[in-house]
Amino acid sequence: FASAADFQDKVAVLFSEWCQICDHPAMGDSVYSHYIVQLQQNGLLKGDDVTDRFFFSLTELAIAHSIVPEQTIAPTGLSQQPSPQQQISYFSIDSYSKLVASVVKSVDLGPNKGSLLHKILAVTARIIQKDAEEKKVSFNPRPYFRLFINWLNELTTSDLHHDGTNFQVLTAFANAFHILQPLRVPAWSFAWLELVSHRCFMPKLLMCNLQKGWPFFQRLLVDLFKFMEPYLRNAELGQPILLLYKGTLRVLLVLLHDFPEFLCDYHFSFCDVIPPSCIQMRNVILSAFPRNMRLPDPSTPNLKIDLLAEISIAPRIMTDVDGALKAKQMKAQVDEYLKRPEGSLFLTDLKQKLLLPQNEANVAGTRYNVPLVNSLVLYVGMQAVQQLQQNKANASASAQINQSPQMDIFQIETATELFRNLVMTMDTEGRYLILNAIANQLRYPNSHTHYFSFIILYLFAEATQEIVQEQITRVLLERLIVNRPHPWGLLITFIELIKNPRYSFWTRSFTHCAPEIEKLFESVARSCG
Amino acid sequence: LGIDLTTLGLNLNSPDNLYKTFGSPWSNEPAKGDPDFHIPSCYF
Amino acid sequence: DLGAIGDNLTGTSASSGHDQLYNLQMLEAAFHKLPQPKDSERAKNYVPRHPAVTPASYPQIQAPIVSNPTFWERIGSDTLATDMLFFAFYYQQNTYQQYLAAKELKKQSWRFHRRYNTWFQRHVEPQVTTDEYERGSYVYFDFHVTDDGSGWCQRIKNDFTFEYNYLE
């Protein structure tokens, strides 16, 4: 091609030819395949940079022809209605998406078949980012939304016989959506969430290839939570972020209902990016439990949690719990302290280690490194549970002592000492985050729920200052007074707290500090049975 | 106190999967149009 | 101020970085350009294989009811009704109607034989059943050519072996 302009003209001619073919649907597939052979003969489908430029130009043409020139709307009366949505003519986009689907299905670039699709998606992602950067508030997301919806309909099949190809296609889209995440293209956020949660994408990615698609979808959810996090920290939400928040709740409810194991396995990574104030949304995730599990009613009188079969089974956690600890070079120190606590100075400056540098604190909206706090709490707890189960196995192997199924305090005193030290030495905010990290493990019956339920009650019983007991109560209560769902482990812990005379809960002054507080406790106690 | 999640248009007690008719994060309505189906190639 | 809302309010004011404000402005703009339901709707691209010109008084598009699963579930199991299912299966290939007809045939105990591309139904309990096959008398739906013409009909095949690896 002589020049870029010449190239553009040639592409425009080719595109209008293709649109004419599409305009006569009765034409058989042979016309489509003949056209594609022509493109191959012109060297446009080799997968090189000419291919990139070819699809770049085609995409711009398809989008440009889809926007119906803006109708000029005279201001109606005083309140200028937001200008009605620009009309979109789908024909050029539907034709282009059909060309891409035909090319991807018929042109084989060799073993890594997905590469042509990857290329086209990469080009499309580049165009969307460029268009959004240039147009800013006048960027129109809908033509690109239509393009992707067409591709999802045409390129993903639920034919599980072709799981392998399907997986390549679905992960190609997942990578494209990750590139186009709301933090990168905020003006495409609503279209993005609708595509990511679309019935042609989300369920297929989660159901294909034995859960291999789960990490891809987990990454997309984290992308969404990271975008919303700064705005969700406050209680007041503007209309746009409120709509995005409600949309996220709908998607989480579909996941809770259809793919609860996915939420179970990735809860830890989601709690890192959901602000503590998002109690209900976090509850949706923490309420998930495996579909084959039957949860005993938490208000069953004399419910023996220890005797549940699942209570000694560790939950699957698909993200690396100690990642944040390693990033701060703290993992070795924690391990050292848990092995040899005598004379260790680890606890003396632990609080300092959990603080964020001032500049980061401003951006994060909190003085503490929340992911590090979460990582420390869960990691230490997991070590304690493993130690416990190891000791139990030894004990039953030697069969010397008939060990009660109860948590045997002395075997986990190091971990407990660490939690007690944190709760006693931290300031209000720090203590809140520690207690939150513990409460985030109160889920369905498993060994972590069991351990952390014990720990938070133990900390309540051993606290020497009433403010600690008040704050533990606050952390549990604020998760119970929001609308359902409520995690099973949270309910059984709160019921134990208010029922077991060992904690003499109702004698604490803060349960009577005001009439409405008293009423609140009674109503929550009643709703817990 | 959060939202009454049963008002978001999803039948959370449904015995069927919700994703098949999940229309959009912005609407309470189930999806329109042909639900997802696939035909074994031997049927052709 | 011991819980969620209090603590984090203090941090927020200092954290309105440019990018957060910018993102919120872009989100606001996107809020007025939400994807519309019609943006997702697939054009009903039912393209008749062999389009024929019919009088304008004839229905020119498919009646929506044929896309409604309940309609197909209500089709009885008498011969005429079953023939309707077979018609949709063999003459409306690669459409939602074919999918619904196949689903209904299976519900009525018909089984598709991938090698013969034919639906079989047990006429009586099979005499032999193993992990690999079953053998017995079956009704099957077949296109049949005889000296007095041809047509679809149901016939009986005795002593037929239905190998399960041909079962769709």
Coordinates of N, CA, C and O in Angstrom, one line a residue, chain A residues 192-343:
Chain A
W192 N -18.8 -2.4 31.0 CA -17.9 -3.4 31.4 C -18.5 -4.4 32.3 O -18.4 -5.6 32.1
L193 N -19.2 -3.9 33.4 CA -19.8 -4.8 34.3 C -20.9 -5.6 33.7 O -21.1 -6.8 33.9
E194 N -21.7 -5.0 32.7 CA -22.7 -5.8 32.1 C -22.1 -6.9 31.2 O -22.6 -8.1 31.2
L195 N -21.0 -6.6 30.6 CA -20.3 -7.7 29.8 C -19.7 -8.8 30.7 O -19.9 -10.0 30.4
V196 N -19.0 -8.4 31.7 CA -18.3 -9.3 32.6 C -19.3 -10.3 33.2 O -19.0 -11.4 33.5
S197 N -20.5 -9.7 33.5 CA -21.5 -10.6 34.3 C -22.5 -11.2 33.3 O -23.5 -11.9 33.7
H198 N -22.3 -11.0 32.0 CA -23.2 -11.5 31.0 C -23.4 -13.0 31.0 O -22.4 -13.8 31.2
R199 N -24.6 -13.5 30.8 CA -24.8 -15.0 30.8 C -24.1 -15.7 29.8 O -23.9 -16.9 29.8
C200 N -23.5 -15.0 28.8 CA -22.7 -15.7 27.8 C -21.3 -15.7 28.2 O -20.4 -16.3 27.5
F201 N -20.9 -15.1 29.3 CA -19.5 -15.0 29.7 C -19.3 -15.6 31.1 O -18.6 -16.6 31.3
M202 N -19.8 -14.9 32.1 CA -19.5 -15.3 33.5 C -19.7 -16.7 33.8 O -18.8 -17.4 34.2
P203 N -20.9 -17.3 33.6 CA -21.2 -18.7 33.9 C -20.3 -19.6 33.1 O -19.7 -20.6 33.7
K204 N -20.0 -19.3 31.9 CA -19.2 -20.2 31.0 C -17.7 -20.2 31.5 O -17.1 -21.2 31.6
L205 N -17.3 -19.0 31.9 CA -15.9 -18.9 32.4 C -15.8 -19.7 33.7 O -14.8 -20.3 34.0
L206 N -16.8 -19.6 34.5 CA -16.8 -20.3 35.8 C -17.0 -21.8 35.7 O -16.7 -22.5 36.6
M207 N -17.7 -22.2 34.6 CA -18.0 -23.6 34.5 C -17.1 -24.4 33.7 O -17.1 -25.7 33.7
C208 N -16.3 -23.8 32.9 CA -15.5 -24.6 31.9 C -14.2 -25.0 32.5 O -13.7 -24.4 33.4
N209 N -13.6 -26.1 32.0 CA -12.3 -26.5 32.3 C -12.0 -26.7 33.8 O -11.0 -26.2 34.3
L210 N -12.9 -27.3 34.5 CA -12.7 -27.6 35.9 C -12.2 -26.4 36.7 O -11.1 -26.4 37.3
Q211 N -12.9 -25.3 36.7 CA -12.6 -24.2 37.5 C -11.3 -23.4 37.1 O -10.8 -22.6 37.8
K212 N -10.7 -23.8 36.0 CA -9.5 -23.0 35.6 C -9.8 -21.6 35.2 O -8.9 -20.7 35.2
G213 N -11.1 -21.3 35.0 CA -11.4 -19.9 34.7 C -11.6 -19.1 35.9 O -11.7 -17.8 35.8
W214 N -11.6 -19.7 37.1 CA -11.9 -19.0 38.3 C -10.9 -17.8 38.6 O -11.3 -16.7 38.9
P215 N -9.6 -18.1 38.5 CA -8.7 -16.9 38.7 C -8.9 -15.7 37.8 O -8.8 -14.6 38.2
F216 N -9.3 -16.0 36.6 CA -9.6 -14.9 35.7 C -10.8 -14.1 36.1 O -10.8 -12.8 36.1
F217 N -11.8 -14.8 36.6 CA -13.0 -14.0 37.0 C -12.7 -13.3 38.4 O -13.2 -12.2 38.6
Q218 N -11.9 -14.0 39.2 CA -11.6 -13.4 40.5 C -10.9 -12.0 40.3 O -11.1 -11.0 40.9
R219 N -10.0 -12.0 39.3 CA -9.2 -10.8 39.0 C -10.1 -9.7 38.5 O -10.0 -8.5 38.9
L220 N -11.2 -10.1 37.7 CA -12.1 -9.0 37.2 C -12.9 -8.5 38.4 O -13.2 -7.3 38.5
L221 N -13.3 -9.3 39.3 CA -14.1 -8.8 40.5 C -13.2 -7.9 41.3 O -13.7 -6.8 41.8
V222 N -11.9 -8.3 41.5 CA -11.0 -7.4 42.3 C -10.9 -6.1 41.5 O -10.9 -5.0 42.2
D223 N -10.8 -6.1 40.2 CA -10.7 -4.8 39.4 C -11.9 -3.9 39.8 O -11.7 -2.7 40.0
L224 N -13.1 -4.5 39.9 CA -14.3 -3.8 40.1 C -14.2 -3.2 41.5 O -14.5 -2.0 41.8
F225 N -13.9 -4.1 42.5 CA -13.9 -3.6 43.9 C -12.8 -2.5 44.1 O -13.1 -1.5 44.8
K226 N -11.7 -2.6 43.4 CA -10.7 -1.6 43.6 C -11.2 -0.2 43.1 O -10.9 0.8 43.6
F227 N -11.9 -0.3 42.0 CA -12.4 1.0 41.4 C -13.4 1.6 42.4 O -13.4 2.8 42.6
M228 N -14.3 0.8 43.0 CA -15.3 1.4 43.8 C -14.9 1.8 45.2 O -15.4 2.6 45.9
E229 N -13.8 1.1 45.6 CA -13.3 1.3 47.0 C -13.3 2.7 47.5 O -13.9 3.0 48.6
P230 N -12.6 3.6 46.8 CA -12.5 5.0 47.4 C -13.9 5.7 47.6 O -14.1 6.4 48.5
Y231 N -14.8 5.3 46.8 CA -16.2 6.0 46.9 C -17.0 5.3 47.9 O -17.9 5.8 48.4
L232 N -16.8 3.9 48.1 CA -17.6 3.2 49.0 C -17.2 3.4 50.5 O -18.0 3.1 51.4
R233 N -16.1 4.0 50.7 CA -15.6 4.2 52.1 C -16.6 5.1 52.9 O -16.8 4.9 54.1
N234 N -17.2 6.0 52.2 CA -18.2 6.8 52.9 C -19.6 6.2 52.8 O -19.8 5.3 51.9
A235 N -20.5 6.6 53.6 CA -21.9 6.0 53.5 C -22.6 6.7 52.4 O -23.4 6.1 51.7
E236 N -22.3 8.0 52.1 CA -23.1 8.6 51.0 C -22.6 8.3 49.7 O -21.4 8.4 49.4
L237 N -23.5 7.8 48.8 CA -23.0 7.5 47.4 C -23.8 8.3 46.4 O -25.0 8.4 46.5
G238 N -23.1 8.9 45.4 CA -23.9 9.6 44.4 C -24.6 8.6 43.5 O -24.3 7.4 43.6
Q239 N -25.5 9.1 42.7 CA -26.3 8.2 41.8 C -25.5 7.2 41.0 O -25.7 6.0 41.0
P240 N -24.5 7.7 40.3 CA -23.7 6.7 39.4 C -23.0 5.6 40.2 O -23.2 4.4 39.9
I241 N -22.3 6.0 41.3 CA -21.6 4.9 42.0 C -22.7 4.0 42.8 O -22.5 2.8 42.9
L242 N -23.8 4.6 43.1 CA -24.9 3.8 43.8 C -25.4 2.7 42.8 O -25.6 1.6 43.1
L243 N -25.6 3.1 41.5 CA -26.0 2.2 40.5 C -25.0 1.1 40.3 O -25.3 -0.1 40.2
L244 N -23.7 1.5 40.3 CA -22.7 0.5 40.1 C -22.6 -0.5 41.3 O -22.5 -1.7 41.1
Y245 N -22.9 0.1 42.4 CA -22.8 -0.7 43.7 C -24.0 -1.7 43.7 O -23.8 -2.9 43.9
K246 N -25.2 -1.2 43.3 CA -26.3 -2.1 43.3 C -26.1 -3.2 42.2 O -26.5 -4.4 42.4
G247 N -25.6 -2.8 41.1 CA -25.3 -3.8 40.0 C -24.3 -4.8 40.5 O -24.5 -6.0 40.2
T248 N -23.3 -4.4 41.3 CA -22.4 -5.4 41.8 C -23.1 -6.3 42.8 O -22.8 -7.5 42.8
L249 N -24.0 -5.8 43.6 CA -24.7 -6.7 44.5 C -25.5 -7.7 43.7 O -25.5 -8.9 44.1
R250 N -26.1 -7.3 42.6 CA -26.9 -8.3 41.8 C -25.9 -9.4 41.3 O -26.3 -10.6 41.4
V251 N -24.8 -9.0 40.8 CA -23.8 -10.0 40.3 C -23.4 -10.9 41.5 O -23.3 -12.1 41.3
L252 N -23.1 -10.4 42.6 CA -22.7 -11.2 43.8 C -23.8 -12.1 44.2 O -23.5 -13.3 44.6
L253 N -25.0 -11.7 44.1 CA -26.2 -12.6 44.5 C -26.3 -13.8 43.5 O -26.5 -14.9 43.9
V254 N -26.0 -13.5 42.2 CA -26.0 -14.6 41.2 C -24.9 -15.6 41.6 O -25.1 -16.8 41.6
L255 N -23.8 -15.0 41.9 CA -22.6 -15.9 42.3 C -22.9 -16.7 43.6 O -22.7 -17.9 43.7
L256 N -23.6 -16.0 44.5 CA -23.9 -16.6 45.8 C -24.8 -17.8 45.5 O -24.7 -18.9 46.1
H257 N -25.8 -17.6 44.6 CA -26.8 -18.6 44.4 C -26.3 -19.7 43.5 O -26.5 -20.9 43.7
D258 N -25.5 -19.3 42.4 CA -25.1 -20.4 41.4 C -23.7 -20.9 41.6 O -23.4 -22.0 41.2
F259 N -22.8 -20.0 42.1 CA -21.4 -20.5 42.3 C -20.9 -20.1 43.7 O -19.8 -19.4 43.8
P260 N -21.5 -20.6 44.7 CA -21.1 -20.2 46.1 C -19.6 -20.6 46.4 O -18.9 -19.9 47.1
E261 N -19.2 -21.8 45.8 CA -17.9 -22.3 46.1 C -16.8 -21.3 45.6 O -15.8 -21.1 46.2
F262 N -17.2 -20.6 44.5 CA -16.2 -19.5 44.0 C -16.0 -18.4 45.0 O -14.9 -18.0 45.3
L263 N -17.1 -18.0 45.6 CA -17.0 -16.9 46.6 C -16.3 -17.4 47.9 O -15.5 -16.7 48.5
C264 N -16.6 -18.7 48.2 CA -15.9 -19.3 49.4 C -14.4 -19.3 49.2 O -13.7 -18.8 50.1
D265 N -14.0 -19.7 48.1 CA -12.5 -19.9 47.9 C -11.8 -18.6 47.7 O -10.6 -18.6 47.9
Y266 N -12.4 -17.5 47.4 CA -11.7 -16.3 47.1 C -12.1 -15.2 48.1 O -11.8 -14.0 47.9
H267 N -12.8 -15.6 49.2 CA -13.3 -14.5 50.1 C -12.1 -13.6 50.6 O -12.2 -12.4 50.8
F268 N -11.0 -14.3 50.9 CA -9.8 -13.5 51.5 C -9.4 -12.4 50.6 O -9.2 -11.3 51.0
S269 N -9.3 -12.7 49.3 CA -8.8 -11.6 48.4 C -9.8 -10.5 48.2 O -9.5 -9.3 48.1
F270 N -11.1 -10.9 48.3 CA -12.2 -9.8 48.2 C -12.2 -9.0 49.4 O -12.4 -7.7 49.4
C271 N -12.0 -9.5 50.6 CA -12.0 -8.7 51.8 C -10.9 -7.7 51.9 O -11.0 -6.7 52.5
D272 N -9.8 -8.0 51.1 CA -8.8 -7.0 51.1 C -9.2 -5.7 50.3 O -8.6 -4.7 50.6
V273 N -10.1 -5.8 49.4 CA -10.4 -4.7 48.5 C -11.8 -4.1 48.8 O -12.3 -3.2 48.1
I274 N -12.5 -4.7 49.7 CA -13.9 -4.2 50.1 C -13.7 -3.4 51.3 O -13.2 -3.9 52.3
P275 N -14.0 -2.1 51.3 CA -13.8 -1.3 52.5 C -14.7 -1.8 53.7 O -15.7 -2.4 53.5
P276 N -14.1 -1.6 54.9 CA -14.9 -2.2 56.1 C -16.3 -1.6 56.2 O -17.2 -2.3 56.8
S277 N -16.5 -0.5 55.6 CA -17.9 0.1 55.7 C -18.9 -0.6 54.8 O -20.1 -0.5 55.0
C278 N -18.4 -1.5 53.9 CA -19.3 -2.2 53.0 C -19.8 -3.5 53.6 O -19.5 -4.5 53.1
I279 N -20.5 -3.3 54.7 CA -20.8 -4.5 55.5 C -21.7 -5.5 54.8 O -21.4 -6.7 54.8
Q280 N -22.7 -5.0 54.2 CA -23.7 -5.9 53.6 C -23.0 -6.6 52.4 O -23.2 -7.8 52.2
M281 N -22.3 -5.9 51.6 CA -21.7 -6.5 50.4 C -20.7 -7.6 50.8 O -20.7 -8.7 50.3
R282 N -20.0 -7.3 51.9 CA -19.0 -8.3 52.4 C -19.8 -9.5 53.0 O -19.4 -10.6 52.8
N283 N -20.9 -9.2 53.6 CA -21.7 -10.3 54.2 C -22.1 -11.3 53.1 O -22.2 -12.5 53.3
V284 N -22.5 -10.7 51.9 CA -22.9 -11.6 50.8 C -21.8 -12.6 50.5 O -22.0 -13.8 50.4
I285 N -20.6 -12.1 50.5 CA -19.5 -13.0 50.1 C -19.2 -14.0 51.3 O -19.0 -15.2 51.1
L286 N -19.2 -13.5 52.5 CA -18.9 -14.3 53.7 C -20.0 -15.3 54.0 O -19.8 -16.3 54.7
S287 N -21.2 -15.1 53.4 CA -22.3 -16.0 53.7 C -22.3 -17.2 52.8 O -23.0 -18.2 53.0
A288 N -21.5 -17.2 51.8 CA -21.4 -18.3 50.8 C -20.9 -19.6 51.5 O -20.1 -19.6 52.4
F289 N -21.6 -20.7 51.2 CA -21.1 -22.0 51.7 C -21.3 -23.1 50.6 O -22.1 -22.9 49.7
P290 N -20.5 -24.1 50.6 CA -20.6 -25.1 49.6 C -22.0 -25.7 49.5 O -22.6 -26.0 50.5
R291 N -22.4 -25.9 48.2 CA -23.8 -26.3 48.0 C -24.1 -27.7 48.6 O -25.3 -27.9 48.9
N292 N -23.1 -28.5 48.8 CA -23.4 -29.9 49.3 C -23.4 -29.8 50.8 O -23.5 -30.9 51.4
M293 N -23.3 -28.7 51.4 CA -23.2 -28.6 52.9 C -24.6 -28.2 53.4 O -25.3 -27.3 52.8
R294 N -25.0 -28.8 54.5 CA -26.3 -28.4 55.2 C -25.9 -27.7 56.5 O -25.3 -28.3 57.3
L295 N -26.3 -26.5 56.6 CA -25.9 -25.7 57.8 C -27.0 -25.9 58.9 O -28.1 -25.7 58.7
P296 N -26.5 -26.4 60.1 CA -27.5 -26.5 61.2 C -28.0 -25.1 61.6 O -27.3 -24.1 61.5
D297 N -29.3 -25.0 62.0 CA -29.8 -23.7 62.4 C -29.1 -23.1 63.6 O -29.0 -23.8 64.6
P298 N -28.5 -21.9 63.4 CA -27.6 -21.4 64.5 C -28.4 -21.3 65.8 O -27.8 -21.4 66.9
S299 N -29.7 -21.1 65.8 CA -30.4 -20.9 67.0 C -30.9 -22.2 67.6 O -31.6 -22.3 68.6
T300 N -30.4 -23.4 67.1 CA -30.8 -24.7 67.7 C -30.3 -24.7 69.1 O -29.1 -24.4 69.4
P301 N -31.1 -25.0 70.1 CA -30.6 -25.0 71.5 C -29.5 -26.0 71.7 O -29.6 -27.1 71.0
N302 N -28.5 -25.7 72.5 CA -27.4 -26.6 72.8 C -26.8 -27.2 71.5 O -26.4 -28.4 71.5
L303 N -26.6 -26.4 70.5 CA -26.0 -26.8 69.3 C -24.5 -27.1 69.6 O -23.8 -26.3 70.0
K304 N -24.1 -28.3 69.3 CA -22.7 -28.7 69.6 C -21.8 -28.5 68.3 O -21.7 -29.4 67.5
I305 N -21.3 -27.3 68.2 CA -20.5 -26.9 67.0 C -19.3 -27.9 66.9 O -19.0 -28.4 65.8
D306 N -18.7 -28.2 68.0 CA -17.5 -29.1 68.0 C -17.7 -30.4 67.4 O -16.8 -31.0 66.9
L307 N -19.0 -30.8 67.4 CA -19.3 -32.2 66.9 C -19.6 -32.2 65.4 O -19.8 -33.3 64.9
L308 N -19.7 -31.1 64.8 CA -20.0 -31.1 63.4 C -18.8 -31.6 62.6 O -17.6 -31.3 62.9
A309 N -19.1 -32.5 61.6 CA -18.0 -33.1 60.9 C -17.1 -32.1 60.2 O -15.9 -32.1 60.2
E310 N -17.8 -31.1 59.6 CA -17.0 -30.1 58.8 C -16.1 -29.2 59.6 O -15.2 -28.6 59.1
I311 N -16.4 -29.1 60.9 CA -15.7 -28.1 61.7 C -14.2 -28.3 61.8 O -13.5 -27.4 62.1
S312 N -13.8 -29.5 61.5 CA -12.3 -29.7 61.6 C -11.6 -29.7 60.2 O -10.5 -30.0 60.1
I313 N -12.4 -29.4 59.2 CA -11.9 -29.3 57.9 C -11.5 -27.9 57.5 O -12.3 -27.0 57.6
A314 N -10.3 -27.7 57.0 CA -9.8 -26.4 56.6 C -10.5 -26.0 55.3 O -10.6 -26.8 54.4
P315 N -11.0 -24.7 55.2 CA -11.6 -24.2 54.0 C -10.5 -24.0 52.9 O -9.3 -23.8 53.2
R316 N -10.9 -24.1 51.7 CA -10.0 -23.9 50.6 C -9.8 -22.4 50.4 O -10.8 -21.6 50.3
I317 N -8.6 -21.9 50.4 CA -8.3 -20.5 50.2 C -7.4 -20.4 49.0 O -6.3 -20.8 49.0
M318 N -8.0 -19.8 47.9 CA -7.3 -19.9 46.6 C -6.3 -18.7 46.4 O -5.5 -18.7 45.5
T319 N -6.2 -17.8 47.3 CA -5.2 -16.7 47.2 C -4.2 -16.9 48.2 O -4.4 -17.5 49.3
D320 N -2.9 -16.4 47.9 CA -1.9 -16.7 48.9 C -2.0 -15.8 50.1 O -1.9 -14.6 50.1
V321 N -2.3 -16.4 51.2 CA -2.6 -15.7 52.5 C -1.4 -14.9 52.9 O -1.5 -13.8 53.4
D322 N -0.2 -15.5 52.7 CA 1.0 -14.8 53.3 C 1.6 -13.8 52.3 O 2.7 -13.3 52.6
G323 N 0.9 -13.5 51.2 CA 1.5 -12.6 50.2 C 1.9 -11.3 50.8 O 3.1 -10.8 50.7
A324 N 1.0 -10.7 51.6 CA 1.3 -9.3 52.1 C 2.4 -9.4 53.1 O 3.3 -8.5 53.2
L325 N 2.4 -10.5 53.9 CA 3.5 -10.6 54.9 C 4.8 -10.7 54.3 O 5.8 -10.1 54.7
K326 N 4.9 -11.5 53.2 CA 6.2 -11.7 52.5 C 6.6 -10.4 51.9 O 7.7 -10.0 52.0
A327 N 5.6 -9.6 51.3 CA 6.0 -8.3 50.7 C 6.6 -7.4 51.7 O 7.5 -6.6 51.4
K328 N 6.3 -7.5 53.0 CA 6.9 -6.7 54.0 C 8.0 -7.4 54.8 O 8.3 -7.0 55.9
Q329 N 8.4 -8.5 54.2 CA 9.5 -9.3 54.9 C 9.1 -9.6 56.3 O 10.0 -9.6 57.2
M330 N 7.9 -9.9 56.6 CA 7.5 -10.2 58.0 C 7.2 -11.6 58.2 O 7.1 -12.1 59.3
K331 N 7.1 -12.4 57.1 CA 6.7 -13.8 57.3 C 7.7 -14.6 58.2 O 7.3 -15.3 59.1
A332 N 9.0 -14.4 57.9 CA 10.0 -15.2 58.7 C 9.9 -14.8 60.1 O 10.0 -15.6 61.0
Q333 N 9.7 -13.5 60.4 CA 9.6 -13.0 61.8 C 8.4 -13.7 62.5 O 8.5 -14.1 63.7
V334 N 7.3 -13.7 61.8 CA 6.1 -14.3 62.4 C 6.4 -15.8 62.7 O 6.1 -16.3 63.8
D335 N 7.0 -16.5 61.7 CA 7.3 -17.9 61.9 C 8.2 -18.1 63.1 O 8.0 -19.0 64.0
E336 N 9.2 -17.2 63.2 CA 10.2 -17.3 64.3 C 9.5 -17.1 65.6 O 9.7 -17.9 66.6
Y337 N 8.6 -16.1 65.7 CA 7.9 -15.8 66.9 C 7.0 -17.0 67.3 O 7.0 -17.4 68.5
L338 N 6.3 -17.6 66.4 CA 5.4 -18.6 66.7 C 6.2 -19.9 67.2 O 5.7 -20.6 68.0
K339 N 7.4 -20.0 66.7 CA 8.2 -21.2 67.2 C 8.8 -20.9 68.5 O 8.7 -21.7 69.4
R340 N 9.5 -19.8 68.6 CA 10.2 -19.4 69.9 C 9.7 -18.1 70.4 O 10.4 -17.1 70.1
P341 N 8.6 -18.0 71.1 CA 8.2 -16.6 71.5 C 9.0 -16.1 72.7 O 9.2 -14.9 72.8
E342 N 9.7 -17.0 73.5 CA 10.4 -16.5 74.6 C 11.5 -15.5 74.1 O 12.3 -15.9 73.2
G343 N 11.5 -14.4 74.8 CA 12.6 -13.4 74.5 C 12.4 -12.7 73.2 O 13.3 -11.9 72.8

